[in-house]
Amino acid sequence: MFLKPSPGAPVLPLPAAAIVFAVLAGATLALCGASARAQTDYPSKPIRIVVPYPTGGFNDTLGRIVAAKLSTAWKQTVIVENKPGGGTVIGTQAVANAPADGYTLLVVQFPFAANPWLYKSLPYDSAKAFAPVVLAGRSPMLFVVPGSSPLRSMRDVLAQAKAKPGTLNYGSSGAGSSNHLAMALFESVTGTRMTQVPYKGSTPLLTDLAGGQVDLAIDLLPHALPFIQSGRLRPLAIAGTQRSPLMPDLPTTTEAGIPSYEVTSWHGLVAPAGTPPAVIDKLNRELNSIFAMDDVKKTFAQQGVVPDGGSPARFQQFIDAQMTLWKKVVQDAAITAE
């Protein structure tokens, strides 16, 4: 007796077909069982959170908050490992090469979406080597000028940049940095041209800006806030569509007449691709609960970060949009990493 095959399909005797069906069914049940066990047993050993930045700063803070809260909730050791260097490439590669079992996580930020376009080659594929876990939060960026600057608004900046292309200079934290790409996007959106002055980090940049060595910059609000509070820098606008709760009186670039311009710094966690979905979901649920805690929200706010959250799918959509955006900016402006 034979089963009637579909056109072009090989003919299998009934016993052989039954064997194939049994094997497939068994494999499916095994996978379901493994997924269920992964969620039930996880975590059964220490978890490592890799932060591809030095100690200090919000990315390090995020890793340590998550480690402390997960340790308490799950009664399991969670350690933070700082692996800076290579524009986050070193730490990111370490997680890309780690087992896909949920015991190694990576804190990611802006470079995760920009590096694939800034570097000629990377030792991993950012789009394929990782599974999103959760978008932790976002930090507003803002335009700032020296306290003594004659530029009083974004309209002043646009007027001068258009009247005298290239005469305004702006500071950045280096070629390919977030504030460099943010300004390149601004030039593209507004049809202006300015001159970049690269620095090795935000601190020397903002120090020189406060001293009047450069005309303006865009940077994270937490970086600029001490200079603003001392009067050495004057904020012009939040780079986006929503005002910041930390500076509710500061207008947005949308309010300043640049509706198509929005830049935000962001922070999240990913795992190696292939991590069991049940483990990703368990992590996602716990992390969403953590980011909703009052003490966590307070710590975030102190560093100028607004908690976010949501599903892994939502975070994946966000990453995809960021990669699309910065790919265009990098390629249009022919930017490469230092």
mmCIF file of N, CA and C in Angstrom, residues 178-230:
data_model
loop_
_atom_site.group_PDB
_atom_site.id
_atom_site.type_symbol
_atom_site.label_atom_id
_atom_site.label_comp_id
_atom_site.label_asym_id
_atom_site.label_seq_id
_atom_site.Cartn_x
_atom_site.Cartn_y
_atom_site.Cartn_z
ATOM 1 N N SER A 178 28.212 59.687 18.196
ATOM 2 C CA SER A 178 26.774 59.977 18.103
ATOM 3 C C SER A 178 26.518 61.439 17.798
ATOM 4 N N ASN A 179 27.283 62.343 18.432
ATOM 5 C CA ASN A 179 27.016 63.758 18.156
ATOM 6 C C ASN A 179 27.532 64.191 16.782
ATOM 7 N N HIS A 180 28.523 63.497 16.255
ATOM 8 C CA HIS A 180 28.963 63.774 14.887
ATOM 9 C C HIS A 180 27.867 63.373 13.892
ATOM 10 N N LEU A 181 27.344 62.154 14.058
ATOM 11 C CA LEU A 181 26.305 61.699 13.132
ATOM 12 C C LEU A 181 25.016 62.502 13.302
ATOM 13 N N ALA A 182 24.721 62.896 14.541
ATOM 14 C CA ALA A 182 23.524 63.714 14.773
ATOM 15 C C ALA A 182 23.634 65.049 14.046
ATOM 16 N N MET A 183 24.825 65.633 14.034
ATOM 17 C CA MET A 183 24.996 66.903 13.335
ATOM 18 C C MET A 183 25.000 66.694 11.814
ATOM 19 N N ALA A 184 25.537 65.584 11.362
ATOM 20 C CA ALA A 184 25.489 65.284 9.930
ATOM 21 C C ALA A 184 24.047 65.128 9.464
ATOM 22 N N LEU A 185 23.219 64.508 10.294
ATOM 23 C CA LEU A 185 21.795 64.386 9.969
ATOM 24 C C LEU A 185 21.137 65.764 9.943
ATOM 25 N N PHE A 186 21.501 66.613 10.889
ATOM 26 C CA PHE A 186 20.956 67.972 10.941
ATOM 27 C C PHE A 186 21.297 68.734 9.657
ATOM 28 N N GLU A 187 22.545 68.628 9.214
ATOM 29 C CA GLU A 187 22.955 69.305 7.977
ATOM 30 C C GLU A 187 22.152 68.788 6.789
ATOM 31 N N SER A 188 21.935 67.468 6.763
ATOM 32 C CA SER A 188 21.198 66.873 5.653
ATOM 33 C C SER A 188 19.743 67.335 5.642
ATOM 34 N N VAL A 189 19.119 67.343 6.810
ATOM 35 C CA VAL A 189 17.707 67.721 6.913
ATOM 36 C C VAL A 189 17.485 69.199 6.598
ATOM 37 N N THR A 190 18.420 70.046 7.040
ATOM 38 C CA THR A 190 18.239 71.496 6.896
ATOM 39 C C THR A 190 18.932 72.083 5.674
ATOM 40 N N GLY A 191 19.722 71.276 4.959
ATOM 41 C CA GLY A 191 20.437 71.788 3.797
ATOM 42 C C GLY A 191 21.510 72.788 4.160
ATOM 43 N N THR A 192 22.145 72.594 5.313
ATOM 44 C CA THR A 192 23.204 73.503 5.757
ATOM 45 C C THR A 192 24.552 72.796 5.725
ATOM 46 N N ARG A 193 25.606 73.574 5.897
ATOM 47 C CA ARG A 193 26.957 72.993 5.958
ATOM 48 C C ARG A 193 27.750 73.721 7.040
ATOM 49 N N MET A 194 28.292 72.919 7.965
ATOM 50 C CA MET A 194 29.121 73.453 9.040
ATOM 51 C C MET A 194 30.425 72.670 9.091
ATOM 52 N N THR A 195 31.340 73.097 9.948
ATOM 53 C CA THR A 195 32.661 72.472 10.025
ATOM 54 C C THR A 195 32.816 71.721 11.334
ATOM 55 N N GLN A 196 33.175 70.442 11.238
ATOM 56 C CA GLN A 196 33.344 69.616 12.434
ATOM 57 C C GLN A 196 34.712 69.842 13.077
ATOM 58 N N VAL A 197 34.726 69.918 14.408
ATOM 59 C CA VAL A 197 35.973 69.951 15.181
ATOM 60 C C VAL A 197 35.923 68.750 16.127
ATOM 61 N N PRO A 198 36.653 67.668 15.811
ATOM 62 C CA PRO A 198 36.558 66.453 16.632
ATOM 63 C C PRO A 198 37.383 66.533 17.915
ATOM 64 N N TYR A 199 36.844 65.962 18.986
ATOM 65 C CA TYR A 199 37.534 65.843 20.270
ATOM 66 C C TYR A 199 37.542 64.385 20.684
ATOM 67 N N LYS A 200 38.293 64.075 21.726
ATOM 68 C CA LYS A 200 38.334 62.710 22.248
ATOM 69 C C LYS A 200 37.409 62.606 23.456
ATOM 70 N N GLY A 201 36.113 62.716 23.192
ATOM 71 C CA GLY A 201 35.135 62.576 24.252
ATOM 72 C C GLY A 201 34.348 63.846 24.510
ATOM 73 N N SER A 202 33.256 63.682 25.279
ATOM 74 C CA SER A 202 32.367 64.808 25.549
ATOM 75 C C SER A 202 32.975 65.843 26.487
ATOM 76 N N THR A 203 33.736 65.405 27.474
ATOM 77 C CA THR A 203 34.264 66.354 28.461
ATOM 78 C C THR A 203 35.168 67.405 27.838
ATOM 79 N N PRO A 204 36.201 67.021 27.059
ATOM 80 C CA PRO A 204 37.019 68.059 26.423
ATOM 81 C C PRO A 204 36.235 68.890 25.416
ATOM 82 N N LEU A 205 35.269 68.253 24.736
ATOM 83 C CA LEU A 205 34.434 68.986 23.787
ATOM 84 C C LEU A 205 33.643 70.082 24.500
ATOM 85 N N LEU A 206 32.931 69.716 25.551
ATOM 86 C CA LEU A 206 32.079 70.685 26.237
ATOM 87 C C LEU A 206 32.897 71.735 26.973
ATOM 88 N N THR A 207 34.090 71.358 27.427
ATOM 89 C CA THR A 207 34.977 72.329 28.086
ATOM 90 C C THR A 207 35.414 73.401 27.101
ATOM 91 N N ASP A 208 35.811 72.979 25.916
ATOM 92 C CA ASP A 208 36.211 73.950 24.888
ATOM 93 C C ASP A 208 35.024 74.763 24.389
ATOM 94 N N LEU A 209 33.872 74.111 24.284
ATOM 95 C CA LEU A 209 32.671 74.828 23.868
ATOM 96 C C LEU A 209 32.334 75.924 24.877
ATOM 97 N N ALA A 210 32.418 75.604 26.161
ATOM 98 C CA ALA A 210 32.141 76.592 27.207
ATOM 99 C C ALA A 210 33.133 77.744 27.142
ATOM 100 N N GLY A 211 34.352 77.448 26.678
ATOM 101 C CA GLY A 211 35.372 78.486 26.559
ATOM 102 C C GLY A 211 35.309 79.268 25.261
ATOM 103 N N GLY A 212 34.376 78.895 24.375
ATOM 104 C CA GLY A 212 34.197 79.621 23.132
ATOM 105 C C GLY A 212 35.111 79.194 22.004
ATOM 106 N N GLN A 213 35.799 78.050 22.160
ATOM 107 C CA GLN A 213 36.690 77.586 21.088
ATOM 108 C C GLN A 213 35.925 77.021 19.892
ATOM 109 N N VAL A 214 34.692 76.566 20.112
ATOM 110 C CA VAL A 214 33.815 76.134 19.025
ATOM 111 C C VAL A 214 32.461 76.815 19.211
ATOM 112 N N ASP A 215 31.660 76.836 18.154
ATOM 113 C CA ASP A 215 30.423 77.612 18.163
ATOM 114 C C ASP A 215 29.227 76.896 18.780
ATOM 115 N N LEU A 216 29.114 75.601 18.543
ATOM 116 C CA LEU A 216 27.963 74.864 19.067
ATOM 117 C C LEU A 216 28.241 73.376 19.067
ATOM 118 N N ALA A 217 27.344 72.624 19.671
ATOM 119 C CA ALA A 217 27.443 71.166 19.688
ATOM 120 C C ALA A 217 26.074 70.591 19.995
ATOM 121 N N ILE A 218 25.936 69.310 19.716
ATOM 122 C CA ILE A 218 24.771 68.554 20.179
ATOM 123 C C ILE A 218 25.325 67.426 21.034
ATOM 124 N N ASP A 219 24.755 67.254 22.212
ATOM 125 C CA ASP A 219 25.265 66.216 23.119
ATOM 126 C C ASP A 219 24.134 65.746 24.025
ATOM 127 N N LEU A 220 24.431 64.720 24.815
ATOM 128 C CA LEU A 220 23.451 64.210 25.755
ATOM 129 C C LEU A 220 23.195 65.229 26.851
ATOM 130 N N LEU A 221 21.953 65.345 27.249
ATOM 131 C CA LEU A 221 21.584 66.303 28.287
ATOM 132 C C LEU A 221 22.387 66.083 29.577
ATOM 133 N N PRO A 222 22.554 64.829 30.076
ATOM 134 C CA PRO A 222 23.328 64.647 31.303
ATOM 135 C C PRO A 222 24.768 65.153 31.194
ATOM 136 N N HIS A 223 25.380 65.033 30.011
ATOM 137 C CA HIS A 223 26.745 65.525 29.830
ATOM 138 C C HIS A 223 26.800 67.048 29.931
ATOM 139 N N ALA A 224 25.802 67.705 29.333
ATOM 140 C CA ALA A 224 25.822 69.166 29.245
ATOM 141 C C ALA A 224 25.240 69.856 30.470
ATOM 142 N N LEU A 225 24.432 69.134 31.244
ATOM 143 C CA LEU A 225 23.685 69.768 32.333
ATOM 144 C C LEU A 225 24.551 70.534 33.332
ATOM 145 N N PRO A 226 25.679 69.994 33.807
ATOM 146 C CA PRO A 226 26.495 70.763 34.760
ATOM 147 C C PRO A 226 26.994 72.084 34.165
ATOM 148 N N PHE A 227 27.334 72.095 32.888
ATOM 149 C CA PHE A 227 27.790 73.319 32.224
ATOM 150 C C PHE A 227 26.639 74.315 32.083
ATOM 151 N N ILE A 228 25.439 73.778 31.836
ATOM 152 C CA ILE A 228 24.266 74.637 31.708
ATOM 153 C C ILE A 228 23.915 75.258 33.063
ATOM 154 N N GLN A 229 23.964 74.451 34.095
ATOM 155 C CA GLN A 229 23.620 74.932 35.434
ATOM 156 C C GLN A 229 24.587 76.007 35.921
ATOM 157 N N SER A 230 25.837 75.931 35.465
ATOM 158 C CA SER A 230 26.831 76.943 35.865
ATOM 159 C C SER A 230 26.770 78.186 34.986
#
